[in-house]
Amino acid sequence: MHYDCDILIAGGGLAGGCLALALQATGWRVAVVEAVTDEQRRTSPAGDRALALAYGTVRVLDRLGVWNGVAQQAAPIEQIHISDRGHFGKTRLSARQEGVEALGYVITARVIETHVAEALSASSVEYLCPTRIIGLKSGSEGVCISLKSGDDSLNKTARLVVGADGGNSSVRRLLEIKQKTRDYGQTAIVTLVKPQHDPAHTAYERFTASGPLAFLPTSDGCCSVIWTQVSDEAEALMALPDSAFLERLQDAFGYRLGRLSLCAPRRGFPLTLVQAEQMIAERAALIGNAVHQLHPVAGQGFNLGLRDVAQLAELLIRADAEGEDPGSNRLLNRYDEARRRDHQAVIGFTDQVVRIFSNRLLPLSAARNAGLMALDHLPWLKHTLARHAMGMGGRVPRVGRMLRSVR
Ligand SMILES: Cc1cc2nc3c(=O)[nH]c(=O)nc-3n(C[C@H](O)[C@H](O)[C@H](O)COP(=O)(O)OP(=O)(O)OC[C@H]3O[C@@H](n4cnc5c(N)ncnc54)[C@H](O)[C@@H]3O)c2cc1C
């Protein structure tokens, strides 16, 4: 069979773009197909969302050569302050106690996406953009992929297709992989505020009766706000004038950073858990949100997705060195096995956090308050939580371990 490329990646977002960059130094001929133009990406409101990147994620981005280009626009998280509104329970995780420079970093999605797209355009990777994957037929010999670019249709053949096309993945649908979906009935309201006092590299996670509220410190002394609310309440908050919204936000967060002023429009992201029932099929693998679209409460989506990237990259780099077929069942099964436990752990953890911390029932609210108080007095448990927050709780694939220094 003739192959136009060895590996075709559908989706040049965070996961797909990073995988292509990880493979550029190999002998594999890689093509990336991305539906959205660079200009559309630069101006999309969704790009405003702030990502809390775990320490482990930053190490992988550094290894991929991405971090250097974006580090100046990232803010370190030196402490995480977790509290429950209206209760005494609180705890604080600290980078110093963990012996690291930062527990993680905050950066807007747009900064990384733009940098990755630019790096892709300048690389040896074939970058087809704007082009959309619309059809797929995989067999034991290879995969035939149908693409649409404006009015033009084209076909490509590859040894392996990787679905990195997000929560609404066409690849997942075309492979007829079933998905589990849970609508949380919640919306994340995202905005930016300038507090009166410098957040001093502290991230705040505050659990309120109506949902969790996160303040993430940005590089310019502001805080990126992610406020999760039941969808009806979110709609009402979105409809308020700025001053009334700010009053509600101030009331929920309190005055530990003094008065807040609003410095960006509000955006609403409806929250649904989407989980593919399989992450591999014949000559096909899924990575990132195409496998798991999570609630952002624990800030784990991209952190988890980048570990998919690192794992698949590690296997493909080894296959290149050993002359193995990149779409072999053996390789794909190893990818599936290596990723399953991490997926289950993070999805389960995120789901529990949503259930416990979005709940107004008194016993649960008392339990989480007691849990936060207990946590504050159990250094080993705090250390475990901090390791998870840093993305260091499980095995880090080789792409993440063979590292240059961060920053
Ligand atoms: C409010 C909010 C806050 C978040 N906060 C955090 C956080 O703090 N930390 C964290 O780790 N994660 C966070 N996340 C999650 C994070 O944004 C995602 O996990 C991440 O963007 C997923 O990247 P991806 O590349 O898998 O998918 P996407 O970013 O969805 O990229 C998919 C790409 O595929 C392209 N595409 C789609 N269909 C096709 C097609 N048919 N053909 C070709 N291309 C196609 C799209 O244009 C897109 O570029 C947050 C998410 C939200 C909504």
Tab-separated table of C-alpha atoms and ligand atoms in Angstrom:
chain	number	residue	atom	x	y	z
A	1	MET	CA	0.000	0.000	0.000
A	2	HIS	CA	1.218	3.519	-0.753
A	3	TYR	CA	1.237	5.895	2.242
A	4	ASP	CA	1.053	9.691	1.782
A	5	CYS	CA	2.339	10.000	5.346
A	6	ASP	CA	3.104	7.689	8.252
A	7	ILE	CA	1.078	9.449	10.928
A	8	LEU	CA	-1.871	11.762	10.291
A	9	ILE	CA	-2.992	13.821	13.282
A	10	ALA	CA	-6.530	15.223	13.106
A	11	GLY	CA	-6.610	18.437	15.160
A	12	GLY	CA	-3.734	20.865	15.622
A	13	GLY	CA	-4.867	22.196	19.014
A	14	LEU	CA	-2.913	21.742	22.224
A	15	ALA	CA	-2.769	17.931	22.154
A	16	GLY	CA	-2.373	17.368	18.391
A	17	GLY	CA	0.101	20.225	17.945
A	18	CYS	CA	2.289	19.016	20.830
A	19	LEU	CA	2.294	15.437	19.502
A	20	ALA	CA	3.416	16.634	16.059
A	21	LEU	CA	6.215	18.690	17.632
A	22	ALA	CA	7.312	15.686	19.711
A	23	LEU	CA	7.628	13.615	16.519
A	24	GLN	CA	9.348	16.157	14.287
A	25	ALA	CA	12.836	14.871	15.044
A	26	THR	CA	11.903	11.296	14.136
A	27	GLY	CA	11.956	9.673	10.705
A	28	TRP	CA	8.150	9.541	10.620
A	29	ARG	CA	6.407	11.636	7.969
A	30	VAL	CA	3.777	13.472	10.009
A	31	ALA	CA	0.776	15.465	8.736
A	32	VAL	CA	-1.500	17.633	10.897
A	33	VAL	CA	-5.012	18.536	9.737
A	34	GLU	CA	-6.552	21.542	11.525
A	35	ALA	CA	-10.046	22.890	10.845
A	36	VAL	CA	-9.571	26.432	12.196
A	37	THR	CA	-7.322	29.098	10.663
A	38	ASP	CA	-4.578	30.675	12.790
A	39	GLU	CA	-6.463	33.990	12.584
A	40	GLN	CA	-9.716	32.417	13.851
A	41	ARG	CA	-7.778	30.849	16.716
A	42	ARG	CA	-6.151	34.159	17.640
A	43	THR	CA	-9.531	35.915	17.862
A	44	SER	CA	-11.662	33.110	19.357
A	45	PRO	CA	-13.101	34.041	22.798
A	46	ALA	CA	-12.456	30.435	23.947
A	47	GLY	CA	-8.730	31.228	23.819
A	48	ASP	CA	-9.185	33.552	26.829
A	49	ARG	CA	-9.466	30.628	29.258
A	50	ALA	CA	-6.592	30.464	31.701
A	51	LEU	CA	-4.952	27.080	32.067
A	52	ALA	CA	-3.351	26.015	35.321
A	53	LEU	CA	-0.455	23.884	34.147
A	54	ALA	CA	0.917	21.330	36.570
A	55	TYR	CA	4.658	21.305	37.183
A	56	GLY	CA	4.861	17.957	35.336
A	57	THR	CA	3.096	19.472	32.286
A	58	VAL	CA	5.573	22.323	32.157
A	59	ARG	CA	8.441	19.832	32.203
A	60	VAL	CA	6.937	18.038	29.171
A	61	LEU	CA	6.334	21.353	27.334
A	62	ASP	CA	9.941	22.269	28.050
A	63	ARG	CA	11.146	18.996	26.612
A	64	LEU	CA	9.046	19.667	23.479
A	65	GLY	CA	10.717	23.058	23.048
A	66	VAL	CA	7.390	24.879	23.613
A	67	TRP	CA	7.950	26.282	27.102
A	68	ASN	CA	10.847	28.583	26.232
A	69	GLY	CA	8.661	30.555	23.843
A	70	VAL	CA	5.796	31.085	26.310
A	71	ALA	CA	7.429	31.113	29.770
A	72	GLN	CA	7.556	34.925	29.897
A	73	GLN	CA	3.777	35.042	29.694
A	74	ALA	CA	3.220	32.419	32.394
A	75	ALA	CA	2.767	33.146	36.093
A	76	PRO	CA	4.130	30.726	38.693
A	77	ILE	CA	1.805	29.319	41.365
A	78	GLU	CA	3.818	29.242	44.573
A	79	GLN	CA	0.891	28.513	46.889
A	80	ILE	CA	-2.592	27.067	46.550
A	81	HIS	CA	-5.106	28.237	49.135
A	82	ILE	CA	-8.167	25.996	49.447
A	83	SER	CA	-11.162	27.116	51.514
A	84	ASP	CA	-14.866	26.628	52.010
A	85	ARG	CA	-17.021	29.773	52.096
A	86	GLY	CA	-18.768	30.221	55.446
A	87	HIS	CA	-16.636	27.578	57.207
A	88	PHE	CA	-13.295	27.519	59.010
A	89	GLY	CA	-11.806	24.621	57.050
A	90	LYS	CA	-8.925	25.673	54.855
A	91	THR	CA	-5.544	24.429	53.746
A	92	ARG	CA	-2.534	25.765	51.916
A	93	LEU	CA	-0.175	23.874	49.601
A	94	SER	CA	3.213	25.431	49.124
A	95	ALA	CA	5.956	25.054	46.529
A	96	ARG	CA	8.583	25.728	49.190
A	97	GLN	CA	7.373	22.794	51.277
A	98	GLU	CA	7.502	20.577	48.198
A	99	GLY	CA	11.018	21.776	47.417
A	100	VAL	CA	10.114	23.118	43.961
A	101	GLU	CA	10.132	26.550	42.347
A	102	ALA	CA	6.392	26.413	41.583
A	103	LEU	CA	3.476	24.010	42.029
A	104	GLY	CA	2.388	24.954	38.521
A	105	TYR	CA	1.975	27.891	36.142
A	106	VAL	CA	-0.951	29.912	34.804
A	107	ILE	CA	-1.137	30.848	31.143
A	108	THR	CA	-3.940	31.624	28.699
A	109	ALA	CA	-4.770	28.842	26.249
A	110	ARG	CA	-4.349	31.270	23.336
A	111	VAL	CA	-0.679	31.927	24.146
A	112	ILE	CA	0.247	28.245	23.966
A	113	GLU	CA	-2.052	27.453	21.017
A	114	THR	CA	-0.606	30.317	18.960
A	115	HIS	CA	2.955	29.364	19.811
A	116	VAL	CA	2.350	25.696	18.947
A	117	ALA	CA	0.690	26.656	15.611
A	118	GLU	CA	3.660	28.899	14.723
A	119	ALA	CA	6.142	26.161	15.631
A	120	LEU	CA	4.184	23.700	13.483
A	121	SER	CA	4.174	26.050	10.470
A	122	ALA	CA	7.948	26.436	10.784
A	123	SER	CA	8.585	22.686	11.201
A	124	SER	CA	8.997	19.834	8.739
A	125	VAL	CA	5.491	18.615	9.640
A	126	GLU	CA	2.951	18.857	6.802
A	127	TYR	CA	0.406	21.325	8.225
A	128	LEU	CA	-2.942	21.359	6.396
A	129	CYS	CA	-4.946	24.314	7.685
A	130	PRO	CA	-7.806	25.102	7.362
A	131	THR	CA	-8.717	21.516	6.538
A	132	ARG	CA	-11.284	19.276	8.180
A	133	ILE	CA	-11.365	15.497	8.446
A	134	ILE	CA	-14.737	14.244	7.154
A	135	GLY	CA	-14.251	10.543	6.418
A	136	LEU	CA	-12.134	7.637	7.574
A	137	LYS	CA	-11.707	4.000	6.656
A	138	SER	CA	-9.192	1.962	8.578
A	139	GLY	CA	-8.033	-1.541	7.663
A	140	SER	CA	-5.196	-3.885	8.560
A	141	GLU	CA	-2.866	-2.282	5.954
A	142	GLY	CA	-3.524	1.381	6.577
A	143	VAL	CA	-6.031	4.222	6.944
A	144	CYS	CA	-7.723	6.210	4.127
A	145	ILE	CA	-8.740	9.655	5.286
A	146	SER	CA	-11.092	12.045	3.457
A	147	LEU	CA	-10.456	15.741	3.955
A	148	LYS	CA	-12.237	18.954	3.025
A	149	SER	CA	-10.421	22.238	2.553
A	150	GLY	CA	-12.870	24.977	1.528
A	151	ASP	CA	-14.579	23.593	-1.592
A	152	ASP	CA	-11.756	21.142	-2.285
A	153	SER	CA	-11.854	17.473	-1.299
A	154	LEU	CA	-8.734	15.361	-0.946
A	155	ASN	CA	-7.756	11.915	0.312
A	156	LYS	CA	-4.703	10.843	2.285
A	157	THR	CA	-3.400	7.455	3.315
A	158	ALA	CA	-1.453	6.830	6.518
A	159	ARG	CA	-0.204	3.997	8.711
A	160	LEU	CA	-1.734	5.571	11.804
A	161	VAL	CA	-4.409	8.205	12.376
A	162	VAL	CA	-4.486	10.096	15.683
A	163	GLY	CA	-7.724	11.784	16.761
A	164	ALA	CA	-6.763	14.990	18.570
A	165	ASP	CA	-9.857	16.850	17.452
A	166	GLY	CA	-11.333	17.737	20.832
A	167	GLY	CA	-14.440	16.919	22.864
A	168	ASN	CA	-16.635	16.747	19.785
A	169	SER	CA	-14.176	14.486	17.944
A	170	SER	CA	-15.029	13.545	14.333
A	171	VAL	CA	-12.394	10.788	14.435
A	172	ARG	CA	-14.069	9.209	17.467
A	173	ARG	CA	-17.439	9.342	15.668
A	174	LEU	CA	-16.057	8.051	12.344
A	175	LEU	CA	-14.422	5.108	14.157
A	176	GLU	CA	-17.802	4.413	15.775
A	177	ILE	CA	-16.278	4.554	19.244
A	178	LYS	CA	-19.019	4.965	21.811
A	179	GLN	CA	-18.826	7.725	24.390
A	180	LYS	CA	-20.219	8.268	27.856
A	181	THR	CA	-21.570	11.739	28.430
A	182	ARG	CA	-22.614	13.396	31.652
A	183	ASP	CA	-24.118	16.843	31.550
A	184	TYR	CA	-23.204	18.394	34.897
A	185	GLY	CA	-25.957	20.978	34.429
A	186	GLN	CA	-23.279	23.547	35.267
A	187	THR	CA	-21.559	26.375	33.449
A	188	ALA	CA	-18.094	27.775	34.116
A	189	ILE	CA	-18.060	31.571	34.015
A	190	VAL	CA	-14.613	32.763	33.031
A	191	THR	CA	-13.355	36.326	33.428
A	192	LEU	CA	-10.388	38.406	34.631
A	193	VAL	CA	-10.219	40.664	37.700
A	194	LYS	CA	-7.630	43.053	39.109
A	195	PRO	CA	-7.508	42.714	42.909
A	196	GLN	CA	-6.522	45.605	45.161
A	197	HIS	CA	-3.716	43.502	46.703
A	198	ASP	CA	-1.146	41.542	44.718
A	199	PRO	CA	-2.149	37.844	44.672
A	200	ALA	CA	1.551	37.124	45.281
A	201	HIS	CA	1.633	33.975	43.151
A	202	THR	CA	-1.168	32.372	45.169
A	203	ALA	CA	-3.992	30.445	43.495
A	204	TYR	CA	-7.276	30.273	45.393
A	205	GLU	CA	-9.807	27.472	45.171
A	206	ARG	CA	-12.891	28.422	47.153
A	207	PHE	CA	-15.878	26.157	47.545
A	208	THR	CA	-19.139	28.041	47.794
A	209	ALA	CA	-22.710	26.794	48.274
A	210	SER	CA	-23.439	27.369	44.589
A	211	GLY	CA	-20.196	25.907	43.173
A	212	PRO	CA	-16.399	26.135	43.193
A	213	LEU	CA	-14.628	29.418	42.499
A	214	ALA	CA	-10.992	29.527	41.359
A	215	PHE	CA	-8.745	32.605	41.233
A	216	LEU	CA	-5.531	31.978	39.292
A	217	PRO	CA	-2.725	34.592	39.465
A	218	THR	CA	-1.651	35.924	36.049
A	219	SER	CA	1.689	37.417	35.026
A	220	ASP	CA	0.357	41.021	35.241
A	221	GLY	CA	-0.950	40.971	38.841
A	222	CYS	CA	-4.531	40.083	37.821
A	223	CYS	CA	-6.490	36.921	38.603
A	224	SER	CA	-8.180	34.734	36.070
A	225	VAL	CA	-11.550	33.699	37.518
A	226	ILE	CA	-13.299	30.383	36.876
A	227	TRP	CA	-16.628	30.331	38.672
A	228	THR	CA	-18.712	27.202	38.315
A	229	GLN	CA	-22.442	27.590	38.803
A	230	VAL	CA	-25.562	25.562	38.092
A	231	SER	CA	-26.539	26.600	34.583
A	232	ASP	CA	-29.692	28.602	35.533
A	233	GLU	CA	-27.769	30.596	38.099
A	234	ALA	CA	-24.890	31.076	35.640
A	235	GLU	CA	-27.303	32.437	33.058
A	236	ALA	CA	-28.649	34.920	35.595
A	237	LEU	CA	-25.087	35.961	36.589
A	238	MET	CA	-24.101	36.358	32.940
A	239	ALA	CA	-27.089	38.657	32.393
A	240	LEU	CA	-26.215	41.010	35.295
A	241	PRO	CA	-24.597	44.384	34.620
A	242	ASP	CA	-20.850	44.412	35.421
A	243	SER	CA	-21.246	46.199	38.762
A	244	ALA	CA	-23.896	43.759	40.068
A	245	PHE	CA	-21.878	40.760	38.850
A	246	LEU	CA	-18.771	42.082	40.565
A	247	GLU	CA	-20.682	42.528	43.812
A	248	ARG	CA	-21.788	38.864	43.695
A	249	LEU	CA	-18.255	37.726	42.883
A	250	GLN	CA	-16.776	39.801	45.692
A	251	ASP	CA	-19.319	38.340	48.092
A	252	ALA	CA	-18.443	34.770	47.054
A	253	PHE	CA	-14.668	35.285	47.179
A	254	GLY	CA	-14.449	37.623	50.168
A	255	TYR	CA	-11.902	40.382	50.773
A	256	ARG	CA	-8.642	38.474	51.269
A	257	LEU	CA	-7.292	40.272	48.155
A	258	GLY	CA	-9.158	43.538	48.888
A	259	ARG	CA	-11.562	45.067	46.367
A	260	LEU	CA	-11.817	43.479	42.939
A	261	SER	CA	-12.284	45.280	39.624
A	262	LEU	CA	-13.445	43.582	36.465
A	263	CYS	CA	-11.099	43.781	33.479
A	264	ALA	CA	-12.506	41.406	30.843
A	265	PRO	CA	-15.894	40.320	29.513
A	266	ARG	CA	-17.508	37.209	31.022
A	267	ARG	CA	-17.623	34.001	28.994
A	268	GLY	CA	-19.703	30.932	29.782
A	269	PHE	CA	-18.531	27.341	29.150
A	270	PRO	CA	-21.270	24.686	29.646
A	271	LEU	CA	-19.737	21.688	31.444
A	272	THR	CA	-20.092	18.110	30.282
A	273	LEU	CA	-17.988	15.039	30.961
A	274	VAL	CA	-17.335	13.243	27.684
A	275	GLN	CA	-15.412	9.998	27.912
A	276	ALA	CA	-14.644	7.711	24.959
A	277	GLU	CA	-15.246	4.047	25.781
A	278	GLN	CA	-12.053	3.096	23.914
A	279	MET	CA	-8.977	5.125	23.052
A	280	ILE	CA	-7.691	2.861	20.273
A	281	ALA	CA	-9.133	1.171	17.166
A	282	GLU	CA	-7.526	-0.447	14.141
A	283	ARG	CA	-4.613	1.840	13.188
A	284	ALA	CA	-6.122	4.650	15.228
A	285	ALA	CA	-5.542	6.291	18.608
A	286	LEU	CA	-7.301	9.119	20.430
A	287	ILE	CA	-5.540	11.696	22.623
A	288	GLY	CA	-6.538	14.706	24.740
A	289	ASN	CA	-10.134	15.892	24.856
A	290	ALA	CA	-11.057	13.417	22.101
A	291	VAL	CA	-10.741	10.756	24.842
A	292	HIS	CA	-11.789	12.780	27.898
A	293	GLN	CA	-13.381	16.184	28.227
A	294	LEU	CA	-13.394	16.992	31.933
A	295	HIS	CA	-15.003	19.486	34.264
A	296	PRO	CA	-12.396	22.256	34.753
A	297	VAL	CA	-12.847	22.312	38.542
A	298	ALA	CA	-9.610	20.444	39.176
A	299	GLY	CA	-7.782	22.046	36.206
A	300	GLN	CA	-6.753	18.647	34.874
A	301	GLY	CA	-7.937	18.502	31.204
A	302	PHE	CA	-4.828	19.546	29.331
A	303	ASN	CA	-2.541	18.198	32.047
A	304	LEU	CA	-4.062	14.758	31.468
A	305	GLY	CA	-4.098	15.215	27.668
A	306	LEU	CA	-0.416	16.101	27.569
A	307	ARG	CA	0.396	12.862	29.379
A	308	ASP	CA	-1.445	11.037	26.524
A	309	VAL	CA	0.767	12.954	24.097
A	310	ALA	CA	3.938	12.101	25.999
A	311	GLN	CA	3.032	8.413	26.215
A	312	LEU	CA	2.117	8.040	22.548
A	313	ALA	CA	5.183	10.039	21.500
A	314	GLU	CA	7.430	7.795	23.607
A	315	LEU	CA	6.052	4.667	21.898
A	316	LEU	CA	6.273	6.185	18.398
A	317	ILE	CA	9.839	7.432	18.945
A	318	ARG	CA	10.850	3.941	20.064
A	319	ALA	CA	9.006	2.349	17.105
A	320	ASP	CA	10.922	4.636	14.727
A	321	ALA	CA	14.247	3.594	16.267
A	322	GLU	CA	13.319	-0.108	16.152
A	323	GLY	CA	11.694	-0.096	12.693
A	324	GLU	CA	8.261	-1.021	14.094
A	325	ASP	CA	4.992	-0.174	12.316
A	326	PRO	CA	3.500	2.949	14.026
A	327	GLY	CA	-0.027	1.556	13.625
A	328	SER	CA	0.685	-1.949	14.926
A	329	ASN	CA	-1.739	-3.542	17.377
A	330	ARG	CA	1.157	-4.136	19.750
A	331	LEU	CA	2.025	-0.433	19.935
A	332	LEU	CA	-1.600	0.659	20.239
A	333	ASN	CA	-2.351	-1.859	22.973
A	334	ARG	CA	0.648	-0.640	24.932
A	335	TYR	CA	-0.609	2.938	24.613
A	336	ASP	CA	-4.056	1.867	25.815
A	337	GLU	CA	-2.652	-0.082	28.783
A	338	ALA	CA	-0.269	2.673	29.802
A	339	ARG	CA	-2.924	5.385	29.842
A	340	ARG	CA	-5.957	3.631	31.277
A	341	ARG	CA	-5.115	3.888	34.977
A	342	ASP	CA	-4.231	7.602	34.817
A	343	HIS	CA	-7.494	8.346	32.961
A	344	GLN	CA	-9.591	6.473	35.505
A	345	ALA	CA	-7.827	8.113	38.445
A	346	VAL	CA	-8.113	11.689	37.147
A	347	ILE	CA	-11.675	11.341	35.835
A	348	GLY	CA	-12.756	9.689	39.105
A	349	PHE	CA	-11.005	12.356	41.192
A	350	THR	CA	-12.503	15.229	39.168
A	351	ASP	CA	-15.956	13.693	39.343
A	352	GLN	CA	-15.718	13.296	43.135
A	353	VAL	CA	-14.559	16.891	43.520
A	354	VAL	CA	-17.555	18.066	41.461
A	355	ARG	CA	-19.990	15.979	43.507
A	356	ILE	CA	-18.623	16.842	46.936
A	357	PHE	CA	-17.790	20.461	46.396
A	358	SER	CA	-20.830	21.439	44.352
A	359	ASN	CA	-23.169	20.081	46.967
A	360	ARG	CA	-25.273	22.186	49.277
A	361	LEU	CA	-26.353	19.265	51.484
A	362	LEU	CA	-25.304	19.927	55.069
A	363	PRO	CA	-23.589	16.548	55.807
A	364	LEU	CA	-21.429	16.836	52.704
A	365	SER	CA	-20.620	20.449	53.346
A	366	ALA	CA	-19.636	19.580	56.945
A	367	ALA	CA	-17.558	16.638	55.686
A	368	ARG	CA	-15.597	18.738	53.219
A	369	ASN	CA	-14.999	21.375	55.874
A	370	ALA	CA	-13.733	18.673	58.254
A	371	GLY	CA	-11.664	17.228	55.398
A	372	LEU	CA	-9.974	20.567	54.744
A	373	MET	CA	-9.222	21.012	58.460
A	374	ALA	CA	-7.818	17.478	58.704
A	375	LEU	CA	-5.753	17.997	55.562
A	376	ASP	CA	-4.138	21.040	57.107
A	377	HIS	CA	-2.835	18.906	59.973
A	378	LEU	CA	-1.656	15.902	57.954
A	379	PRO	CA	1.573	16.821	56.151
A	380	TRP	CA	1.833	13.485	54.271
A	381	LEU	CA	-1.705	13.923	52.866
A	382	LYS	CA	-0.958	17.502	51.864
A	383	HIS	CA	2.215	16.283	50.190
A	384	THR	CA	0.207	13.647	48.246
A	385	LEU	CA	-2.336	16.269	47.149
A	386	ALA	CA	0.461	18.646	46.163
A	387	ARG	CA	2.161	15.916	44.088
A	388	HIS	CA	-1.150	15.355	42.246
A	389	ALA	CA	-1.645	19.101	41.752
A	390	MET	CA	1.860	19.158	40.263
A	391	GLY	CA	0.976	16.306	37.892
A	392	MET	CA	3.617	14.134	39.540
A	393	GLY	CA	1.293	11.597	41.165
A	394	GLY	CA	1.803	8.813	38.630
A	395	ARG	CA	4.373	7.592	36.151
A	396	VAL	CA	5.740	10.370	33.937
A	397	PRO	CA	6.410	9.117	30.376
A	398	ARG	CA	9.925	9.387	29.055
A	399	VAL	CA	9.277	12.550	26.990
A	400	GLY	CA	8.557	14.202	30.340
A	401	ARG	CA	11.526	12.671	32.124
A	402	MET	CA	14.336	13.411	29.660
A	403	LEU	CA	14.395	17.051	30.532
A	404	ARG	CA	16.237	20.223	30.286
A	405	SER	CA	15.764	22.678	33.160
A	406	VAL	CA	12.490	24.564	33.424
A	407	ARG	CA	12.895	28.343	33.061
B	1	LIG	C1	-13.173	27.044	31.260
B	1	LIG	C2	-12.084	26.023	31.080
B	1	LIG	C3	-10.982	26.028	31.914
B	1	LIG	C4	-9.985	25.043	31.782
B	1	LIG	N1	-8.930	25.073	32.645
B	1	LIG	C5	-7.976	24.123	32.545
B	1	LIG	C6	-6.848	24.128	33.429
B	1	LIG	O1	-6.736	24.971	34.327
B	1	LIG	N2	-5.894	23.173	33.267
B	1	LIG	C7	-5.990	22.202	32.307
B	1	LIG	O2	-5.094	21.334	32.216
B	1	LIG	N3	-7.039	22.171	31.448
B	1	LIG	C8	-8.025	23.103	31.544
B	1	LIG	N4	-9.076	23.097	30.663
B	1	LIG	C9	-9.133	22.036	29.638
B	1	LIG	C10	-8.289	22.340	28.392
B	1	LIG	O3	-8.679	23.576	27.831
B	1	LIG	C11	-8.474	21.197	27.374
B	1	LIG	O4	-8.212	19.973	28.014
B	1	LIG	C12	-7.570	21.326	26.157
B	1	LIG	O5	-7.827	22.522	25.474
B	1	LIG	C13	-7.794	20.141	25.223
B	1	LIG	O6	-6.921	20.204	24.131
B	1	LIG	P1	-7.151	19.272	22.849
B	1	LIG	O7	-6.085	19.636	21.886
B	1	LIG	O8	-7.325	17.863	23.254
B	1	LIG	O9	-8.588	19.720	22.294
B	1	LIG	P2	-9.014	21.128	21.679
B	1	LIG	O10	-8.354	22.240	22.405
B	1	LIG	O11	-10.511	21.105	21.625
B	1	LIG	O12	-8.424	21.090	20.190
B	1	LIG	C14	-9.030	20.313	19.168
B	1	LIG	C15	-8.576	20.859	17.827
B	1	LIG	O13	-9.118	20.040	16.766
B	1	LIG	C16	-9.653	20.871	15.745
B	1	LIG	N5	-10.727	20.108	15.076
B	1	LIG	C17	-11.967	19.826	15.552
B	1	LIG	N6	-12.647	19.080	14.638
B	1	LIG	C18	-11.819	18.884	13.588
B	1	LIG	C19	-11.942	18.173	12.348
B	1	LIG	N7	-13.055	17.519	11.999
B	1	LIG	N8	-10.887	18.176	11.487
B	1	LIG	C20	-9.731	18.837	11.820
B	1	LIG	N9	-9.566	19.521	12.996
B	1	LIG	C21	-10.592	19.531	13.861
B	1	LIG	C22	-10.168	22.109	16.490
B	1	LIG	O14	-10.246	23.224	15.636
B	1	LIG	C23	-9.089	22.278	17.578
B	1	LIG	O15	-8.005	23.069	17.158
B	1	LIG	C24	-10.095	24.056	30.770
B	1	LIG	C25	-11.191	24.066	29.905
B	1	LIG	C26	-12.194	25.012	30.063
B	1	LIG	C27	-13.382	24.996	29.130
